[in-house]
């Protein structure tokens, strides 16, 4: 499988992503070995990772298809990792981006992979980071990571990407207030979509509003003069896409030259190491004997026999080998 990925074989890449997304313990071991093998191969490939989020109904899929077609038309290989909302019943994807990006899905220079978000917060699937590494090893030039939609936790996608693009629809000041400040501070470029027809003038005004709001935010060391910035685009008319791409390239190049690119990726690697450790520790709570102990202690707390603090202390010291904390205990 590793050799197939390095040769850019789509079937090998699809199988590898299925492997890293699997929840089976034996598959997890194989996935870790595959990822380490690709790293040891030192393929030296580095894609531009672009995280994309936006308000519901803003036209993310329409934009990605138009933007992706423009990039493939310039000879670039584009991978789209689209994180769909999960079905509460089956856990699978509800929307299915391949059905919403038919032209791009047929393009031989493009690869689209929808993944269910399941219960993972942050608008991205838990293994999206590893899927990105696989696409990079398969020699894709641009990787677009589409999140579920704007929310307070959507900023996690900034820890996956080199550039974070926020896509918004033409609107008045109400929408400006509705977007969380955190995601505004994370965005490198804000694109006002649907700047066409009757909405063109509104989009221009909205763009000016956001540009003014961006100037009020604190200057970030990873930005050159003029960034972050707001631009208008029309995915339907394919207007403004080339300018948006030029701005993305200019920002990425500046960050490479000034060392911010490498520093950001190093920070992200540490972030995901720590996240992986946290996830592994939390997963022990779902396995026996800890799972049964939690149920027993929860029943004692519910019955009023133990305080929540005392029950938690017993669980941690007895089953998770944490040293007892001084001054704790009792009922």
Short mmCIF file of N, CA and C in Angstrom, two decimals, residues 221-302:
data_model
loop_
_atom_site.label_atom_id
_atom_site.label_comp_id
_atom_site.label_asym_id
_atom_site.label_seq_id
_atom_site.Cartn_x
_atom_site.Cartn_y
_atom_site.Cartn_z
N UNK A 221 1.90 37.98 14.32
CA UNK A 221 3.26 37.93 13.78
C UNK A 221 3.37 37.12 12.50
N UNK A 222 2.42 36.20 12.25
CA UNK A 222 2.50 35.35 11.06
C UNK A 222 1.88 35.99 9.82
N UNK A 223 1.53 37.27 9.91
CA UNK A 223 0.89 37.96 8.77
C UNK A 223 1.77 39.07 8.22
N UNK A 224 1.92 39.14 6.89
CA UNK A 224 2.57 40.29 6.27
C UNK A 224 1.61 41.48 6.26
N UNK A 225 2.07 42.59 5.78
CA UNK A 225 1.24 43.79 5.70
C UNK A 225 0.02 43.52 4.81
N UNK A 226 -1.16 43.91 5.32
CA UNK A 226 -2.39 43.74 4.54
C UNK A 226 -3.17 42.49 4.85
N UNK A 227 -2.61 41.60 5.66
CA UNK A 227 -3.31 40.36 6.04
C UNK A 227 -3.62 40.39 7.53
N UNK A 228 -4.70 39.71 7.91
CA UNK A 228 -5.69 39.00 7.09
C UNK A 228 -6.55 39.97 6.28
N UNK A 229 -7.10 39.50 5.18
CA UNK A 229 -7.88 40.39 4.32
C UNK A 229 -9.18 39.74 3.89
N UNK A 230 -10.10 40.59 3.44
CA UNK A 230 -11.41 40.14 2.97
C UNK A 230 -11.52 40.41 1.47
N UNK A 231 -12.11 39.45 0.74
CA UNK A 231 -12.27 39.55 -0.70
C UNK A 231 -13.67 39.06 -1.08
N UNK A 232 -14.15 39.49 -2.23
CA UNK A 232 -15.42 38.99 -2.75
C UNK A 232 -15.15 37.96 -3.84
N UNK A 233 -16.00 36.91 -3.88
CA UNK A 233 -15.91 35.89 -4.93
C UNK A 233 -17.31 35.49 -5.35
N UNK A 234 -17.39 34.90 -6.52
CA UNK A 234 -18.64 34.30 -6.98
C UNK A 234 -18.31 32.92 -7.52
N UNK A 235 -18.72 31.89 -6.79
CA UNK A 235 -18.44 30.53 -7.23
C UNK A 235 -19.22 30.19 -8.49
N UNK A 236 -20.44 30.73 -8.62
CA UNK A 236 -21.27 30.44 -9.80
C UNK A 236 -20.68 31.08 -11.05
N UNK A 237 -20.28 32.34 -10.95
CA UNK A 237 -19.70 33.04 -12.10
C UNK A 237 -18.19 32.84 -12.19
N UNK A 238 -17.61 32.16 -11.20
CA UNK A 238 -16.17 31.91 -11.13
C UNK A 238 -15.38 33.22 -11.16
N UNK A 239 -15.95 34.22 -10.51
CA UNK A 239 -15.30 35.53 -10.45
C UNK A 239 -14.55 35.66 -9.12
N UNK A 240 -13.36 36.23 -9.18
CA UNK A 240 -12.57 36.47 -7.98
C UNK A 240 -11.77 35.27 -7.50
N UNK A 241 -11.95 34.11 -8.13
CA UNK A 241 -11.24 32.91 -7.69
C UNK A 241 -9.74 33.01 -7.94
N UNK A 242 -9.37 33.54 -9.10
CA UNK A 242 -7.95 33.68 -9.42
C UNK A 242 -7.26 34.64 -8.46
N UNK A 243 -7.94 35.74 -8.12
CA UNK A 243 -7.36 36.69 -7.17
C UNK A 243 -7.20 36.06 -5.79
N UNK A 244 -8.22 35.30 -5.38
CA UNK A 244 -8.14 34.63 -4.08
C UNK A 244 -6.95 33.67 -4.05
N UNK A 245 -6.74 32.92 -5.14
CA UNK A 245 -5.62 31.98 -5.21
C UNK A 245 -4.29 32.73 -5.18
N UNK A 246 -4.21 33.85 -5.88
CA UNK A 246 -2.98 34.66 -5.87
C UNK A 246 -2.65 35.13 -4.46
N UNK A 247 -3.68 35.55 -3.73
CA UNK A 247 -3.46 36.02 -2.35
C UNK A 247 -3.02 34.87 -1.44
N UNK A 248 -3.62 33.69 -1.63
CA UNK A 248 -3.22 32.53 -0.84
C UNK A 248 -1.76 32.17 -1.11
N UNK A 249 -1.37 32.18 -2.37
CA UNK A 249 0.01 31.86 -2.72
C UNK A 249 0.98 32.89 -2.15
N UNK A 250 0.59 34.16 -2.22
CA UNK A 250 1.47 35.22 -1.71
C UNK A 250 1.67 35.07 -0.20
N UNK A 251 0.61 34.77 0.52
CA UNK A 251 0.71 34.60 1.96
C UNK A 251 1.55 33.37 2.30
N UNK A 252 1.32 32.27 1.60
CA UNK A 252 2.07 31.05 1.86
C UNK A 252 3.56 31.26 1.58
N UNK A 253 3.87 31.94 0.50
CA UNK A 253 5.28 32.18 0.14
C UNK A 253 5.96 33.06 1.18
N UNK A 254 5.27 34.09 1.64
CA UNK A 254 5.84 34.97 2.67
C UNK A 254 6.13 34.19 3.94
N UNK A 255 5.21 33.31 4.32
CA UNK A 255 5.40 32.52 5.54
C UNK A 255 6.55 31.53 5.39
N UNK A 256 6.72 30.99 4.19
CA UNK A 256 7.86 30.10 3.96
C UNK A 256 9.17 30.87 4.11
N UNK A 257 9.23 32.03 3.50
CA UNK A 257 10.47 32.81 3.50
C UNK A 257 10.84 33.32 4.89
N UNK A 258 9.85 33.58 5.73
CA UNK A 258 10.11 34.16 7.05
C UNK A 258 10.16 33.12 8.17
N UNK A 259 9.98 31.83 7.83
CA UNK A 259 10.07 30.78 8.84
C UNK A 259 8.78 30.46 9.56
N UNK A 260 7.72 31.22 9.28
CA UNK A 260 6.44 30.98 9.97
C UNK A 260 5.80 29.66 9.53
N UNK A 261 6.03 29.28 8.27
CA UNK A 261 5.46 28.04 7.74
C UNK A 261 5.97 26.84 8.53
N UNK A 262 7.30 26.72 8.64
CA UNK A 262 7.89 25.58 9.35
C UNK A 262 7.51 25.60 10.83
N UNK A 263 7.51 26.80 11.42
CA UNK A 263 7.17 26.91 12.85
C UNK A 263 5.72 26.49 13.09
N UNK A 264 4.84 26.85 12.17
CA UNK A 264 3.41 26.49 12.32
C UNK A 264 3.22 24.99 12.24
N UNK A 265 3.89 24.36 11.28
CA UNK A 265 3.76 22.91 11.14
C UNK A 265 4.36 22.18 12.35
N UNK A 266 5.45 22.69 12.89
CA UNK A 266 6.04 22.08 14.08
C UNK A 266 5.09 22.19 15.27
N UNK A 267 4.47 23.36 15.42
CA UNK A 267 3.49 23.56 16.49
C UNK A 267 2.31 22.61 16.33
N UNK A 268 1.85 22.46 15.08
CA UNK A 268 0.71 21.58 14.82
C UNK A 268 1.05 20.13 15.15
N UNK A 269 2.28 19.70 14.83
CA UNK A 269 2.68 18.32 15.13
C UNK A 269 2.62 18.08 16.64
N UNK A 270 3.08 19.04 17.43
CA UNK A 270 3.02 18.90 18.89
C UNK A 270 1.57 18.89 19.37
N UNK A 271 0.76 19.78 18.81
CA UNK A 271 -0.65 19.86 19.19
C UNK A 271 -1.34 18.50 19.01
N UNK A 272 -1.10 17.86 17.85
CA UNK A 272 -1.79 16.61 17.56
C UNK A 272 -1.21 15.44 18.34
N UNK A 273 0.07 15.52 18.71
CA UNK A 273 0.62 14.51 19.62
C UNK A 273 -0.12 14.56 20.96
N UNK A 274 -0.25 15.76 21.51
CA UNK A 274 -0.93 15.91 22.80
C UNK A 274 -2.40 15.51 22.69
N UNK A 275 -3.04 15.84 21.55
CA UNK A 275 -4.45 15.46 21.34
C UNK A 275 -4.59 13.94 21.27
N UNK A 276 -3.64 13.29 20.64
CA UNK A 276 -3.68 11.83 20.53
C UNK A 276 -3.55 11.17 21.90
N UNK A 277 -2.68 11.73 22.74
CA UNK A 277 -2.53 11.19 24.09
C UNK A 277 -3.83 11.36 24.88
N UNK A 278 -4.45 12.54 24.77
CA UNK A 278 -5.71 12.77 25.48
C UNK A 278 -6.79 11.81 25.01
N UNK A 279 -6.88 11.61 23.69
CA UNK A 279 -7.90 10.70 23.15
C UNK A 279 -7.66 9.27 23.65
N UNK A 280 -6.39 8.85 23.70
CA UNK A 280 -6.07 7.50 24.15
C UNK A 280 -6.45 7.32 25.62
N UNK A 281 -6.19 8.34 26.43
CA UNK A 281 -6.54 8.25 27.85
C UNK A 281 -8.05 8.19 28.03
N UNK A 282 -8.78 9.01 27.27
CA UNK A 282 -10.24 9.00 27.37
C UNK A 282 -10.83 7.67 26.91
N UNK A 283 -10.18 7.05 25.94
CA UNK A 283 -10.71 5.78 25.43
C UNK A 283 -10.65 4.68 26.47
N UNK A 284 -9.74 4.78 27.45
CA UNK A 284 -9.66 3.76 28.51
C UNK A 284 -10.92 3.77 29.37
N UNK A 285 -11.62 4.90 29.40
CA UNK A 285 -12.85 4.98 30.19
C UNK A 285 -13.98 4.16 29.58
N UNK A 286 -13.82 3.80 28.32
CA UNK A 286 -14.87 3.05 27.63
C UNK A 286 -14.59 1.54 27.61
N UNK A 287 -13.49 1.14 28.25
CA UNK A 287 -13.13 -0.28 28.27
C UNK A 287 -13.14 -0.82 29.69
N UNK A 288 -13.39 -2.13 29.80
CA UNK A 288 -13.35 -2.78 31.11
C UNK A 288 -11.90 -2.93 31.58
N UNK A 289 -11.63 -2.86 32.88
CA UNK A 289 -12.60 -2.79 33.98
C UNK A 289 -13.05 -1.37 34.34
N UNK A 290 -12.45 -0.37 33.67
CA UNK A 290 -12.75 1.01 34.05
C UNK A 290 -14.22 1.34 33.78
N UNK A 291 -14.74 0.83 32.67
CA UNK A 291 -16.13 1.13 32.31
C UNK A 291 -17.09 0.65 33.39
N UNK A 292 -16.88 -0.56 33.89
CA UNK A 292 -17.74 -1.10 34.93
C UNK A 292 -17.58 -0.35 36.24
N UNK A 293 -16.34 0.02 36.55
CA UNK A 293 -16.09 0.77 37.79
C UNK A 293 -16.77 2.13 37.75
N UNK A 294 -16.74 2.75 36.58
CA UNK A 294 -17.40 4.05 36.44
C UNK A 294 -18.90 3.92 36.67
N UNK A 295 -19.49 2.87 36.13
CA UNK A 295 -20.94 2.66 36.30
C UNK A 295 -21.27 2.43 37.78
N UNK A 296 -20.43 1.64 38.46
CA UNK A 296 -20.66 1.36 39.88
C UNK A 296 -20.52 2.64 40.71
N UNK A 297 -19.47 3.40 40.46
CA UNK A 297 -19.24 4.63 41.23
C UNK A 297 -20.29 5.68 40.90
N UNK A 298 -20.73 5.73 39.65
CA UNK A 298 -21.79 6.68 39.27
C UNK A 298 -23.08 6.36 40.02
N UNK A 299 -23.34 5.05 40.19
CA UNK A 299 -24.52 4.66 40.95
C UNK A 299 -24.43 5.08 42.41
N UNK A 300 -23.22 4.98 42.97
CA UNK A 300 -23.01 5.39 44.36
C UNK A 300 -23.19 6.90 44.52
N UNK A 301 -22.72 7.65 43.55
CA UNK A 301 -22.88 9.11 43.59
C UNK A 301 -24.35 9.47 43.46
N UNK A 302 -25.03 8.78 42.55
CA UNK A 302 -26.46 9.05 42.33
C UNK A 302 -27.27 8.74 43.57
#
